[in-house]
Every structure is written in C-alpha cells, then in structure tokens.
Amino acid sequence: MNARITRLYRAMALAFAALIATCTYWQVWAAPSLEARQDNPRLVYRELAVKRGRIISADGITLANNRSRQANGRTIYLRRYPRGGDAAAVVGYSSVQASRAGIERTRNDYLTGANTDLAGGVERLIDTVQGQTVQGNDVILSLDARAQRLAIRALEATGQPGAVVAMEPETGRILVMASWPTFDPNLVDRDFASVLDAPDAPLLNRATQGLYPPGSTFKIVTAAAALESGELTPSTKFAGGRCVKTQGPDLCNAAGEVAPDPNRLDDALVHSYNTTFAQIGEAVGQERLVEQMTAFGFFVPTPIDYPREQMEISGIYRRAGRIADPSRPVDVSRVAIGQAGLLTTPLQMAMVAAAIGNGGVLMAPRFVDRVRSPSGRLVTAPPSDEIGRAVSTATARTLADIMRRVVDEGTGQAAQIGGLDVAGKTGTAQTGRRDASGRPLSDAWFVAFAPTSAPRVAIAVVVEDSTGFGGTVAAPIARDVIEALL
Amino acid sequence: MIAALRTARNRELVNLVLVSLLVVTGFGAVFVARENAVESSSLSYAALFIALYLAAHVVLRLTLRNADPYLLPLAALLTAVGLIEIYRIDPELARDQGLWIVLGLVLFTAVVVAFRDVRRLEQLRYTCGVAAVILLAATAVLGTEVNGARLWIRAGGYQIQPGEFAKVLLVVFVAGYLRANREVLTHPARRLLGVGLPALRHLLPLLSMWGAALVLLVAVNDLGSSLLYFSILLAMVYLATGRWLYVGGGVAVFAVGALAAVQAAPHVQDRIDIWLDPWRTPQTTGYQIVQSLYSIADGGVFGTGFGRGFVLVGDRTVIPDAHTDFIFSVIATETGLAGAAGLLLVYLAFVYRGMKLASLADDGFTKLLAAGLSFALGFQAFVIVAGVTKLLPLTGITLPFVSYGGSSIVANFGLLALLLCVSNHVNRPAGT
C-alpha cells in the first residue's frame, strides 16, 4: 500500500503546485491588467489615497479641500467644498459615485500630482517611497469668490434659472461663472439622487451648456460685420417704420415701437431697432455675417480648460440639438437680430463683449492662474492665449462708443455705475413660452464691458423665461457684478 | 544531555514558539493599521491564542508523548493566519472564532484521551458510518438553504454545518470497512464479463456511499461537499485495493451524476457559467469571484501587509463571505504570493506528515485512517482555493483551520487529534 500512498501524495503535491501556479498567474502575470480594469474598486481607492490639491479662488478663498478618514489602515481623503454651490459650475466635483466634473476633471492631473515637472515628480517619488501620502498640487483659479457669490445670489433673487459669465478682456481670465440653480458638490457622494432629481437640472452649467437665443445682444455681432465690410458706417441710414418685409413674415420692432425714418446704424443699435438690423443683415449678407460669427468663436467648441461634455457650441440650430451647416441658406434678417434658430451660450456672448473691449482681439477664456506644489513652489502659470482678431481696432472702438451710449441713453441705463462708463447691450429674446397668467416669457440678456476705454471686465448675463426685459432684469445683475469686480 | 532534550514534545514546543512570534507580529500589524497604536488590551487575543495552543501542547505531553511534533504547530500556524485575518475583518468574529478554538480543543482533548490507542476506533466504524449518514440526512431534511445550497442547521442562535463532522466520521468508517473487505475487493472470487467483481454484500456499503454522495449532490445541491466525499472515497478505495476499476467506475458515476445535476438544477449550470466567464456579469453573479481575483491580484508578490489591503469598505468586506469561503483571497491580498504559496505549502506539509505516518503504520486500518484524514484535509483546501482562484468552479466549503466557522474548526481539531493518536502509535518506542 505504501507505493500507492506515495502516489497519492504526489498527486496532492501536483494539485498544490497547480494552485501556486494559479496564484502566480493572478498575482504576477495578470495583476497589471486586472488592476487597470474599470470595474476594479481599487482604482477609486488608490485615487482616494492621494491628497488632492486644493482649489483656491484668486482672492484666496478655498473652494475645494479634503477631509481625511482611516480605512484599511490607511488615510483616505474625501473631497470637501467649503463654499457649497457657489462655484460648483466651475470647480465641479471629484467623487466616488459620479466620477468628476469641472476643473476637478480637467485639472485632475495637477490636483493629483500625476502630471508635474521634474522637481514635482521627484517630490512625489520620495513621498511614495517613504510611504507618505502623495499630495497633489494646489490649483489657483482666476475666479473671484466674492463676486461669484454675489452673482449666484443675484441670480437666485430673480427666481428664474440663469447664468453670469465675467472675464478679463485682455487675458481671458474667467472672473465669474455662475449658473443658477446650482448644486452642492458635497452632496454628490452623499446623496447624488437628490442632485440629479432636483428641479431645473442644477448639474447643467448654463454658462457653457445653456443654449439661448441671444436676441438683440447679437446686434453687436451684426453691427461688427457691417462695419468690417467697409460698405457701411455708423452713420449709414436705413428706412424706419414699425415693421419691415423679409423672406419670412414681416419683422417688427419690440412693443410696437416705430423707428424714425430714416435712422442711423449707431442709433439703431442704441435703441435696438429690429427693423433697421433686419435691413443691415440683408445688406451684409449671410456669408459675411457667418464669417464675423466665426471670428468671434461661434461654430466651434470654445477652447477652454473645461470638460468638453459640459459645453455646447454656439451657432445656428436647425432643430433641437442639431447645429446647422452655416453655409446653408438662413433667414439672414432674423439671424441678424439674434433669432431664427441662432443659439448661443452665455460664455460665447461674454467673449463677444471681451473681444470688442480688448480692441478687437479675442482671447481664449481660461480658469487657472497658477498651479502650486504642496511645498509652495510654482509648478506652472498658464499663459494667456489669443484666439485671433475678431474685428479691427477701429471697429472695436466704434462699437464700444455706441455700446456706451446704450447704457448712457439707451435700453441699458439700468447698468449705469456712478463714476464709471459702462458699454453694454440689452437683449430680450422671445421664447414663445408664456407664464401661468399668459404673459410672454423671454430670455433676458445683458452683455457689457467696463470701463469703456480700458475694460477690465466683460460680462454676459442671461435670465431664463423672464417676464421682464434684458434692460430691467439682466442689466442690474451685470451692474452689481461689475461693481464688485472693480 | 542535548540529545535527551531532543524529544518530540520539545521540538513541538519550539515550533509553537515560532508560530507565536507570527501571531504577535500579525496581530500587532493589524492593531497598528486599525488604531494607529498597539493597545495592551488588544494583544490579549494573541496571548489567548498562544495559551490555547500551549494547553494543547501540555495535553499531548501528558497523553501522547510520542506524537508527531509538526502537526500541531502546522495547525496552529493555519489557525493563526486565519484568526489574524478574521480579526482584521471584524474583531467580534475573531472573538467567536476564539471560542470555537476553545471548543475545538475540548474535542481535541476528549479524542486524544479516548483514542490514545487509535485501533479502538476500528470497532466503532459502523457507529461512525451511521452517524455520518444521520448527520447528512439531518442536513438535507432540517437544513436551511443558503446561496441555493443546504448546508446548515440552525440551532439556537448558531448554525451548525454537520457536513464538516460527517467528513471525519466518513474517513473512519471507510478505513474500517476497507480494512475488513480489502481482500474480497482486491481479489474477487467471481468474474463477470471478464472483470472480477466481489459479492454484492461486500460491495454494497461502497455503492451506497456513492449513492449517498450523489443524493447529496442533487438533493442538497452541494457540489463542493459531494465532490469532497466522493474524492475521499475514491482515494481510499484506491489506496486499499489499487484497482483502477473502482476509481474509474467512481469517476464515471460521479460524472453522470454531475451531468444530471447540471440538467436538474440550474444553480449548478450557473456556477459553471460564472466560472467560465465571471466578467460577463461582474456586478451580479460574477461579483464574488471577480472581486476575489482583484483582491488576489492586488496582493502582488509580497502583499499589502496585515491590515493594509483593500478589504473593507466602511464595515463591509469588498468580497462577500470574505471571512469564510474567501478567506484565502484576503490572505493573498495582505501577504501576497509569498504568503499564499507559503500557506499552501503548510497544507502540503501537513498532508506530507499525514501520508508519512500512513506509510509507517503497520496495520491497514491505521494506514487508511491516516492517509484518508490527511487527504481529506488537503483536498478540501485544494477545492476551495481552486474555487476562489478560478482554477475550478467555485464551491462553498471552508478552508480547514483558517476559515471562520465553529463546525469547521471543531471538526478539524477532531481530525488533528486522530492524526496525532495515529502518530503516537506509529512512533511508539520499539518493544512497547
């Protein structure tokens, strides 16, 4: 029987050798590919072991930091947003439940310290080898937390959804980007359902994802195309009246107003005569208008360090969600007054104002001022990027002067600030919807920059489904935010 | 002088001291990871554990002076690793496991005292056989279903898994039966179709055990246990007779039974599908095995260290049933390939000692008993580790001495005691 006992033992030894071989396969050979699988919860856990850098506003307010917890013998870091919903549209969130959004997403590499220069890499390597927590870099935004909070509160006070975008014309630095309703990013991990189910889709960043008919604010672009054509000047005269004939139905002025006959291009912008701008649109033609829009950044995703899936493209939409080829014929007289399927984001309109304020040069908007290592060393300070020249210096100056008159004597007087000259343009784009008592609802717009001669702020404000006008609802918000920023 | 100190018991003591070092460092590591500080009260677990094994050692000194010096320390090593990981998962479970070890030692002492002369057990073979059948029948009738298989009987606040005890009793019965019928099974008087076949009354117990294992497979839906019983039976029949006819016949019967089970119970087919591709349903039916493989892979070569693997999320384990069926995956995470392979080698060493005893024993019953018990322990470890590493379909059985579970711990202490009794008999000084 002993020979058989030996044989049985050998069979057993072989079976255990097979087990060790299997373990070797999983723990050595297959380990890297298993570790990288998306459904492996260790991916999230590893990221939680990294102490993400803070996100700090330009005025030194911490917008995102961490709280630490012990798990499996290690310290893990969960994200905390001390300012709640104030800057949620910009900062976004970094969560276990719902991945990442906003700057937390686009600047994840800096925040986790994964993408640093050589010195940062060495610091990180030493941390890893010493078994210390890997610390990410702090990201300092161009955002002004005080003005940001003011913008959020001002939007909240309207009782309607809306957005505010303010940027520095010369550099493209975003100073305010507010979207109402907002959400509390602290809730994303705790109770994501409550965020998802909240009314009016707070996760939507209306500043970059909201597509609104720009209404009369678009007349700046039409006017720019007209002046750039060299065929029209501010004093070019057009026929007045209550309505004009177009390719489609007759096009009339707002509230039945009668435009003087004749009236000048500059006066028409100050008083926002639809009839005149329909004629300007016809005179400029679709090709030149589209060219001007392209120069302002329409038809392409805005180049900005923000997640592409949280942005929409401004342009002419054939039907919901489908942007049209701008070379296909459109009702140019209606596009000229910001209608006929023309939809823009508030960010795009802020860029139009900024380009004019910056002497015609369009700067790429950006969020990040500096990236700082945990030891306080400057890792990077992204430079300002020029997208291109939108209009000539002369055209920019001419438009700025007309826009200042809009605030001084025209539809935008609510944006006046004592001791400061503001250039602006109102817009009240009919949405076709009506409120419960049958009053027509409009998207109320105001775009502006100030001070006119050397602007430090360009701004776009939109309030959705408002019963008021751009000049009464949006302009005061713009005024308050500009005042807070200057 | 020195030579006089080299007794089996002294060697055992030295080995136990080595295990104690692992216990203290292991518990210390978990404490540090858990609380960031070693508390004096928390080291009491380690102290209790060491005291229990020293008590077992003293029992052996008093009763089985010539028993094998390696089996107890090997079992202690396995229990230690298990207890450390169970403590790491949930200190309350570790407290219970400590209680089971105490109960196990009670049974251990009882067996050692009662069967110092292991041959006395041979007369009890039918009692053991009947007891095993009753235990299994009771499970089938009274058992509650967990994960589609009926393995547990609820009694009071606790659950008993009679199958674990039945395993040991079965080995005793089969060893006795085979010893009595070895001759007729090996050299049958009658021949049928040119193949020697023994009389039915000699064959009947064997056939009825095959039948019982099949019933277990189909009725109780417990692929793991029936595979274990069947393999024990085949291995012992092979050892006793050396006839491949019985082995081949047994395998064929089991294969047919397994096929029938696949047809009859969708549960078994599901298990096989999960085994073939757990990533097809990584969030539902494949979840456990996928998480197990992630955990094992996470350990790498040297592991994360005790208490530092990704084992818990909040107070739940990442792998469901991590403290019972999947304890090996947790050990592989925290001690890496080095620890996992080491653990497997400890089992193999245990089997080696058992088989060695079997080959040294001078009577058929003791030989079959020793070989059967060590095979049972080794094969059970193989089946569950193969399951959690996806080498074989997963079946829910415990990892002997390591997994959490009262029945498993107590039954395996009985198994250990029997092996030690065998070794005391085998190693007795010449002339006594």
mmCIF file with all atom_site columns, C-alpha atoms in Angstrom, chain B residues 179-239:
data_model
loop_
_atom_site.group_PDB
_atom_site.id
_atom_site.type_symbol
_atom_site.label_atom_id
_atom_site.label_alt_id
_atom_site.label_comp_id
_atom_site.label_asym_id
_atom_site.label_entity_id
_atom_site.label_seq_id
_atom_site.pdbx_PDB_ins_code
_atom_site.Cartn_x
_atom_site.Cartn_y
_atom_site.Cartn_z
_atom_site.occupancy
_atom_site.B_iso_or_equiv
_atom_site.pdbx_formal_charge
_atom_site.auth_seq_id
_atom_site.auth_comp_id
_atom_site.auth_asym_id
_atom_site.auth_atom_id
_atom_site.pdbx_PDB_model_num
ATOM 1  C CA . ARG B 1 179 ? -9.686  -2.929  6.001   1.00 0.00 ? 179 ARG B CA 1
ATOM 2  C CA . ALA B 1 180 ? -12.365 -5.611  6.547   1.00 0.00 ? 180 ALA B CA 1
ATOM 3  C CA . ASN B 1 181 ? -13.234 -6.069  2.881   1.00 0.00 ? 181 ASN B CA 1
ATOM 4  C CA . ARG B 1 182 ? -9.912  -5.292  1.277   1.00 0.00 ? 182 ARG B CA 1
ATOM 5  C CA . GLU B 1 183 ? -9.183  -8.839  0.245   1.00 0.00 ? 183 GLU B CA 1
ATOM 6  C CA . VAL B 1 184 ? -12.545 -9.534  -1.404  1.00 0.00 ? 184 VAL B CA 1
ATOM 7  C CA . LEU B 1 185 ? -12.475 -6.191  -3.155  1.00 0.00 ? 185 LEU B CA 1
ATOM 8  C CA . THR B 1 186 ? -8.965  -6.666  -4.461  1.00 0.00 ? 186 THR B CA 1
ATOM 9  C CA . HIS B 1 187 ? -9.199  -10.317 -5.434  1.00 0.00 ? 187 HIS B CA 1
ATOM 10 C CA . PRO B 1 188 ? -12.845 -11.036 -6.128  1.00 0.00 ? 188 PRO B CA 1
ATOM 11 C CA . ALA B 1 189 ? -13.922 -14.684 -6.331  1.00 0.00 ? 189 ALA B CA 1
ATOM 12 C CA . ARG B 1 190 ? -16.390 -14.165 -9.104  1.00 0.00 ? 190 ARG B CA 1
ATOM 13 C CA . ARG B 1 191 ? -15.882 -12.759 -12.550 1.00 0.00 ? 191 ARG B CA 1
ATOM 14 C CA . LEU B 1 192 ? -18.426 -11.012 -14.680 1.00 0.00 ? 192 LEU B CA 1
ATOM 15 C CA . LEU B 1 193 ? -17.705 -10.329 -18.371 1.00 0.00 ? 193 LEU B CA 1
ATOM 16 C CA . GLY B 1 194 ? -14.053 -10.992 -17.701 1.00 0.00 ? 194 GLY B CA 1
ATOM 17 C CA . VAL B 1 195 ? -13.955 -8.397  -14.879 1.00 0.00 ? 195 VAL B CA 1
ATOM 18 C CA . GLY B 1 196 ? -13.589 -9.521  -11.324 1.00 0.00 ? 196 GLY B CA 1
ATOM 19 C CA . LEU B 1 197 ? -16.496 -8.410  -9.173  1.00 0.00 ? 197 LEU B CA 1
ATOM 20 C CA . PRO B 1 198 ? -16.904 -9.095  -5.478  1.00 0.00 ? 198 PRO B CA 1
ATOM 21 C CA . ALA B 1 199 ? -20.154 -10.276 -3.936  1.00 0.00 ? 199 ALA B CA 1
ATOM 22 C CA . LEU B 1 200 ? -22.868 -7.684  -3.567  1.00 0.00 ? 200 LEU B CA 1
ATOM 23 C CA . ARG B 1 201 ? -22.824 -7.790  0.205   1.00 0.00 ? 201 ARG B CA 1
ATOM 24 C CA . HIS B 1 202 ? -19.170 -6.701  0.165   1.00 0.00 ? 202 HIS B CA 1
ATOM 25 C CA . LEU B 1 203 ? -19.783 -4.109  -2.497  1.00 0.00 ? 203 LEU B CA 1
ATOM 26 C CA . LEU B 1 204 ? -22.999 -2.729  -1.073  1.00 0.00 ? 204 LEU B CA 1
ATOM 27 C CA . PRO B 1 205 ? -21.537 -0.311  1.506   1.00 0.00 ? 205 PRO B CA 1
ATOM 28 C CA . LEU B 1 206 ? -19.293 1.152   -1.184  1.00 0.00 ? 206 LEU B CA 1
ATOM 29 C CA . LEU B 1 207 ? -22.141 1.518   -3.660  1.00 0.00 ? 207 LEU B CA 1
ATOM 30 C CA . SER B 1 208 ? -24.413 3.020   -1.032  1.00 0.00 ? 208 SER B CA 1
ATOM 31 C CA . MET B 1 209 ? -21.797 5.609   -0.201  1.00 0.00 ? 209 MET B CA 1
ATOM 32 C CA . TRP B 1 210 ? -21.513 6.548   -3.873  1.00 0.00 ? 210 TRP B CA 1
ATOM 33 C CA . GLY B 1 211 ? -25.252 6.766   -3.939  1.00 0.00 ? 211 GLY B CA 1
ATOM 34 C CA . ALA B 1 212 ? -25.306 8.932   -0.830  1.00 0.00 ? 212 ALA B CA 1
ATOM 35 C CA . ALA B 1 213 ? -22.758 11.285  -2.334  1.00 0.00 ? 213 ALA B CA 1
ATOM 36 C CA . LEU B 1 214 ? -24.866 11.574  -5.475  1.00 0.00 ? 214 LEU B CA 1
ATOM 37 C CA . VAL B 1 215 ? -28.014 12.209  -3.466  1.00 0.00 ? 215 VAL B CA 1
ATOM 38 C CA . LEU B 1 216 ? -26.091 14.872  -1.649  1.00 0.00 ? 216 LEU B CA 1
ATOM 39 C CA . LEU B 1 217 ? -25.084 16.421  -4.936  1.00 0.00 ? 217 LEU B CA 1
ATOM 40 C CA . VAL B 1 218 ? -28.580 16.522  -6.391  1.00 0.00 ? 218 VAL B CA 1
ATOM 41 C CA . ALA B 1 219 ? -30.805 16.886  -3.353  1.00 0.00 ? 219 ALA B CA 1
ATOM 42 C CA . VAL B 1 220 ? -28.742 19.152  -1.144  1.00 0.00 ? 220 VAL B CA 1
ATOM 43 C CA . ASN B 1 221 ? -27.299 20.990  -4.100  1.00 0.00 ? 221 ASN B CA 1
ATOM 44 C CA . ASP B 1 222 ? -23.867 20.980  -2.557  1.00 0.00 ? 222 ASP B CA 1
ATOM 45 C CA . LEU B 1 223 ? -21.335 20.376  -5.279  1.00 0.00 ? 223 LEU B CA 1
ATOM 46 C CA . GLY B 1 224 ? -18.363 21.114  -3.020  1.00 0.00 ? 224 GLY B CA 1
ATOM 47 C CA . SER B 1 225 ? -19.125 18.642  -0.231  1.00 0.00 ? 225 SER B CA 1
ATOM 48 C CA . SER B 1 226 ? -20.205 15.852  -2.556  1.00 0.00 ? 226 SER B CA 1
ATOM 49 C CA . LEU B 1 227 ? -17.032 16.304  -4.601  1.00 0.00 ? 227 LEU B CA 1
ATOM 50 C CA . LEU B 1 228 ? -15.052 16.140  -1.364  1.00 0.00 ? 228 LEU B CA 1
ATOM 51 C CA . TYR B 1 229 ? -16.771 12.975  -0.079  1.00 0.00 ? 229 TYR B CA 1
ATOM 52 C CA . PHE B 1 230 ? -16.523 11.317  -3.431  1.00 0.00 ? 230 PHE B CA 1
ATOM 53 C CA . SER B 1 231 ? -12.838 12.072  -3.757  1.00 0.00 ? 231 SER B CA 1
ATOM 54 C CA . ILE B 1 232 ? -12.105 10.840  -0.217  1.00 0.00 ? 232 ILE B CA 1
ATOM 55 C CA . LEU B 1 233 ? -13.907 7.632   -1.037  1.00 0.00 ? 233 LEU B CA 1
ATOM 56 C CA . LEU B 1 234 ? -12.090 7.104   -4.330  1.00 0.00 ? 234 LEU B CA 1
ATOM 57 C CA . ALA B 1 235 ? -8.695  7.938   -2.857  1.00 0.00 ? 235 ALA B CA 1
ATOM 58 C CA . MET B 1 236 ? -9.174  5.471   -0.004  1.00 0.00 ? 236 MET B CA 1
ATOM 59 C CA . VAL B 1 237 ? -10.529 2.714   -2.236  1.00 0.00 ? 237 VAL B CA 1
ATOM 60 C CA . TYR B 1 238 ? -7.538  3.211   -4.489  1.00 0.00 ? 238 TYR B CA 1
ATOM 61 C CA . LEU B 1 239 ? -5.154  3.023   -1.516  1.00 0.00 ? 239 LEU B CA 1
#
